[in-house]
Tab-separated table of C-alpha atoms in Angstrom:
chain	number	residue	atom	x	y	z
A	1	MET	CA	-115.849	-4.669	-94.700
A	2	THR	CA	-115.486	-7.448	-92.167
A	3	ALA	CA	-112.353	-8.708	-90.482
A	4	ASN	CA	-112.104	-11.399	-93.127
A	5	ASP	CA	-112.216	-9.032	-96.108
A	6	LEU	CA	-109.344	-7.488	-97.978
A	7	GLU	CA	-109.341	-3.706	-98.127
A	8	THR	CA	-110.267	-1.503	-101.082
A	9	PRO	CA	-108.693	1.960	-101.351
A	10	GLY	CA	-110.998	4.962	-101.239
A	11	SER	CA	-109.399	6.557	-104.288
A	12	PRO	CA	-106.339	6.046	-106.539
A	13	GLU	CA	-104.616	8.963	-104.800
A	14	ASP	CA	-104.536	6.897	-101.592
A	15	LEU	CA	-102.148	4.446	-103.222
A	16	TYR	CA	-99.312	6.692	-104.320
A	17	LEU	CA	-96.527	8.758	-102.850
A	18	ALA	CA	-95.442	9.696	-106.389
A	19	ARG	CA	-96.175	8.598	-109.950
A	20	GLY	CA	-95.210	9.593	-113.436
A	21	PRO	CA	-93.030	12.713	-113.498
A	22	GLU	CA	-93.343	13.164	-109.723
A	23	THR	CA	-91.001	10.199	-109.179
A	24	GLY	CA	-88.063	12.265	-110.483
A	25	GLU	CA	-88.215	14.356	-107.328
A	26	LEU	CA	-87.517	11.186	-105.302
A	27	ARG	CA	-84.864	9.677	-107.572
A	28	GLU	CA	-82.374	9.421	-104.687
A	29	ARG	CA	-84.845	7.368	-102.624
A	30	PRO	CA	-83.673	3.762	-102.201
A	31	VAL	CA	-85.692	0.988	-103.847
A	32	PHE	CA	-88.638	0.048	-101.665
A	33	THR	CA	-91.497	-2.422	-101.567
A	34	GLY	CA	-94.145	-1.589	-104.157
A	35	ASP	CA	-91.899	0.485	-106.411
A	36	LEU	CA	-92.897	0.095	-110.028
A	37	ILE	CA	-89.869	0.067	-112.293
A	38	GLN	CA	-89.792	0.094	-116.053
A	39	LEU	CA	-86.878	-2.178	-116.885
A	40	ALA	CA	-84.580	-1.268	-119.783
A	41	SER	CA	-85.011	-4.773	-121.190
A	42	ALA	CA	-88.813	-5.204	-120.970
A	43	ASP	CA	-92.025	-3.753	-122.386
A	44	ASP	CA	-94.004	-3.938	-119.148
A	45	PRO	CA	-92.895	-2.683	-115.719
A	46	ILE	CA	-92.314	-4.829	-112.627
A	47	CYS	CA	-93.227	-4.280	-108.971
A	48	VAL	CA	-90.869	-5.017	-106.078
A	49	LEU	CA	-92.636	-7.485	-103.793
A	50	GLN	CA	-90.153	-8.038	-100.978
A	51	HIS	CA	-89.705	-5.946	-97.864
A	52	PRO	CA	-86.430	-3.946	-97.909
A	53	CYS	CA	-85.029	-6.022	-95.018
A	54	ALA	CA	-85.283	-9.051	-97.289
A	55	PHE	CA	-83.524	-7.530	-100.291
A	56	ARG	CA	-80.846	-5.448	-98.599
A	57	ASN	CA	-77.569	-6.220	-96.881
A	58	GLY	CA	-76.979	-2.909	-95.193
A	59	SER	CA	-76.958	-0.326	-97.992
A	60	LYS	CA	-76.371	-2.919	-100.732
A	61	LEU	CA	-79.025	-4.848	-102.598
A	62	VAL	CA	-78.805	-8.648	-102.377
A	63	ASN	CA	-78.108	-10.610	-105.570
A	64	ARG	CA	-81.702	-11.772	-106.067
A	65	ILE	CA	-84.777	-9.581	-105.680
A	66	LEU	CA	-88.347	-10.880	-106.009
A	67	VAL	CA	-90.607	-8.885	-108.282
A	68	GLY	CA	-94.055	-9.311	-109.821
A	69	ASP	CA	-94.888	-8.687	-113.461
A	70	VAL	CA	-97.192	-5.727	-114.136
A	71	ALA	CA	-99.730	-5.648	-116.984
A	72	GLU	CA	-102.190	-3.096	-118.235
A	73	VAL	CA	-105.860	-3.741	-117.478
A	74	SER	CA	-108.959	-2.243	-118.986
A	75	ASP	CA	-111.173	-2.407	-115.904
A	76	ILE	CA	-110.542	-2.355	-112.152
A	77	PRO	CA	-113.220	-3.737	-109.860
A	78	LYS	CA	-114.814	-1.243	-107.456
A	79	ASP	CA	-114.657	-3.760	-104.560
A	80	TRP	CA	-111.462	-5.722	-103.944
A	81	SER	CA	-112.533	-7.220	-100.645
A	82	THR	CA	-113.780	-10.653	-101.623
A	83	GLY	CA	-112.160	-11.457	-104.931
A	84	HIS	CA	-109.355	-10.824	-107.365
A	85	PHE	CA	-106.884	-12.450	-104.985
A	86	LYS	CA	-104.094	-12.954	-107.483
A	87	ALA	CA	-103.431	-9.317	-108.206
A	88	MET	CA	-102.882	-5.792	-106.839
A	89	PHE	CA	-104.626	-3.118	-108.888
A	90	LEU	CA	-103.004	0.248	-109.535
A	91	PRO	CA	-105.343	2.703	-111.270
A	92	ASP	CA	-104.138	5.975	-112.844
A	93	ILE	CA	-100.535	4.788	-112.768
A	94	GLU	CA	-99.108	7.800	-114.570
A	95	GLY	CA	-101.376	10.367	-112.944
A	96	GLU	CA	-105.044	11.223	-112.854
A	97	ASN	CA	-107.185	9.590	-115.596
A	98	THR	CA	-104.345	7.512	-117.059
A	99	LYS	CA	-104.007	3.775	-117.650
A	100	ALA	CA	-104.532	1.135	-114.998
A	101	VAL	CA	-102.287	-1.832	-114.289
A	102	ARG	CA	-102.200	-4.841	-112.020
A	103	VAL	CA	-99.352	-6.575	-110.277
A	104	LYS	CA	-99.719	-10.298	-111.141
A	105	PHE	CA	-98.799	-12.381	-108.140
A	106	GLN	CA	-98.610	-15.564	-110.168
A	107	ASP	CA	-96.113	-14.037	-112.620
A	108	ILE	CA	-93.014	-13.444	-110.544
A	109	GLN	CA	-89.351	-13.298	-111.366
A	110	ILE	CA	-85.992	-12.786	-109.700
A	111	LEU	CA	-83.963	-9.776	-110.777
A	112	THR	CA	-80.446	-8.602	-110.058
A	113	PRO	CA	-79.686	-5.239	-108.479
A	114	GLN	CA	-78.178	-4.163	-111.813
A	115	GLN	CA	-81.445	-4.815	-113.673
A	116	LEU	CA	-83.329	-2.667	-111.159
A	117	GLN	CA	-80.754	0.130	-111.223
A	118	GLU	CA	-80.821	0.273	-115.050
A	119	GLY	CA	-84.583	0.731	-114.977
A	120	GLU	CA	-86.652	3.818	-114.373
A	121	ARG	CA	-88.986	4.103	-111.396
A	122	ILE	CA	-92.454	5.048	-112.647
A	123	ALA	CA	-94.466	4.919	-109.412
A	124	ILE	CA	-93.845	4.910	-105.685
A	125	LEU	CA	-96.594	3.615	-103.415
A	126	SER	CA	-97.692	5.483	-100.299
A	127	ALA	CA	-97.396	3.777	-96.898
A	128	TYR	CA	-101.026	2.717	-97.253
A	129	GLY	CA	-100.409	1.537	-100.842
A	130	VAL	CA	-97.501	-0.622	-99.651
A	131	ASN	CA	-99.600	-2.049	-96.828
A	132	LEU	CA	-102.406	-2.836	-99.255
A	133	LEU	CA	-99.940	-4.542	-101.596
A	134	LEU	CA	-98.550	-6.580	-98.712
A	135	GLN	CA	-102.035	-7.468	-97.480
A	136	ARG	CA	-102.926	-8.860	-100.920
A	137	TRP	CA	-99.547	-10.569	-101.358
A	138	ILE	CA	-99.830	-12.268	-97.948
A	139	HIS	CA	-103.395	-13.307	-98.699
A	140	HIS	CA	-102.382	-14.721	-102.075
A	141	ASN	CA	-99.677	-16.851	-100.458
A	142	ALA	CA	-101.318	-17.838	-97.159
A	143	ARG	CA	-105.058	-17.146	-97.489
A	144	ILE	CA	-105.160	-15.102	-94.330
A	145	VAL	CA	-106.228	-11.480	-94.013
A	146	VAL	CA	-103.984	-9.127	-92.108
A	147	PRO	CA	-105.479	-5.667	-91.640
A	148	THR	CA	-103.333	-3.008	-93.271
A	149	SER	CA	-103.168	-1.186	-89.939
A	150	ARG	CA	-101.166	-4.133	-88.578
A	151	LEU	CA	-98.680	-4.180	-91.434
């Protein structure tokens, strides 16, 4: 990897704080960047893209929250460093050896706090997972590479 390359995680486990049934243990955790939420009104989950400072007013969520659509994928590239700039890949989303998804940066929407609160959180990214998501999101929007250690 060079200073101009995006990072690739070493393993799927590096990306998650909790996924699948594990998320129930953290149900009181406030919504955070990178949370994957299965909405009550949609077939596919969404991923929160904004930083909490941007979608909170104190302890309350603002009226509009930016999220990316999530879709199942059959194959995840082994090297993310020099391509696939319009997505964040999330392998083994429900636990080891389960389906893979990608957050689609071109397919975004605005949700209300109520829509998020009616959904069910299905994955929580680790600190590194959030930084990797932000690295790819920033690169998608500005074509610059910010090392995850700086995020």
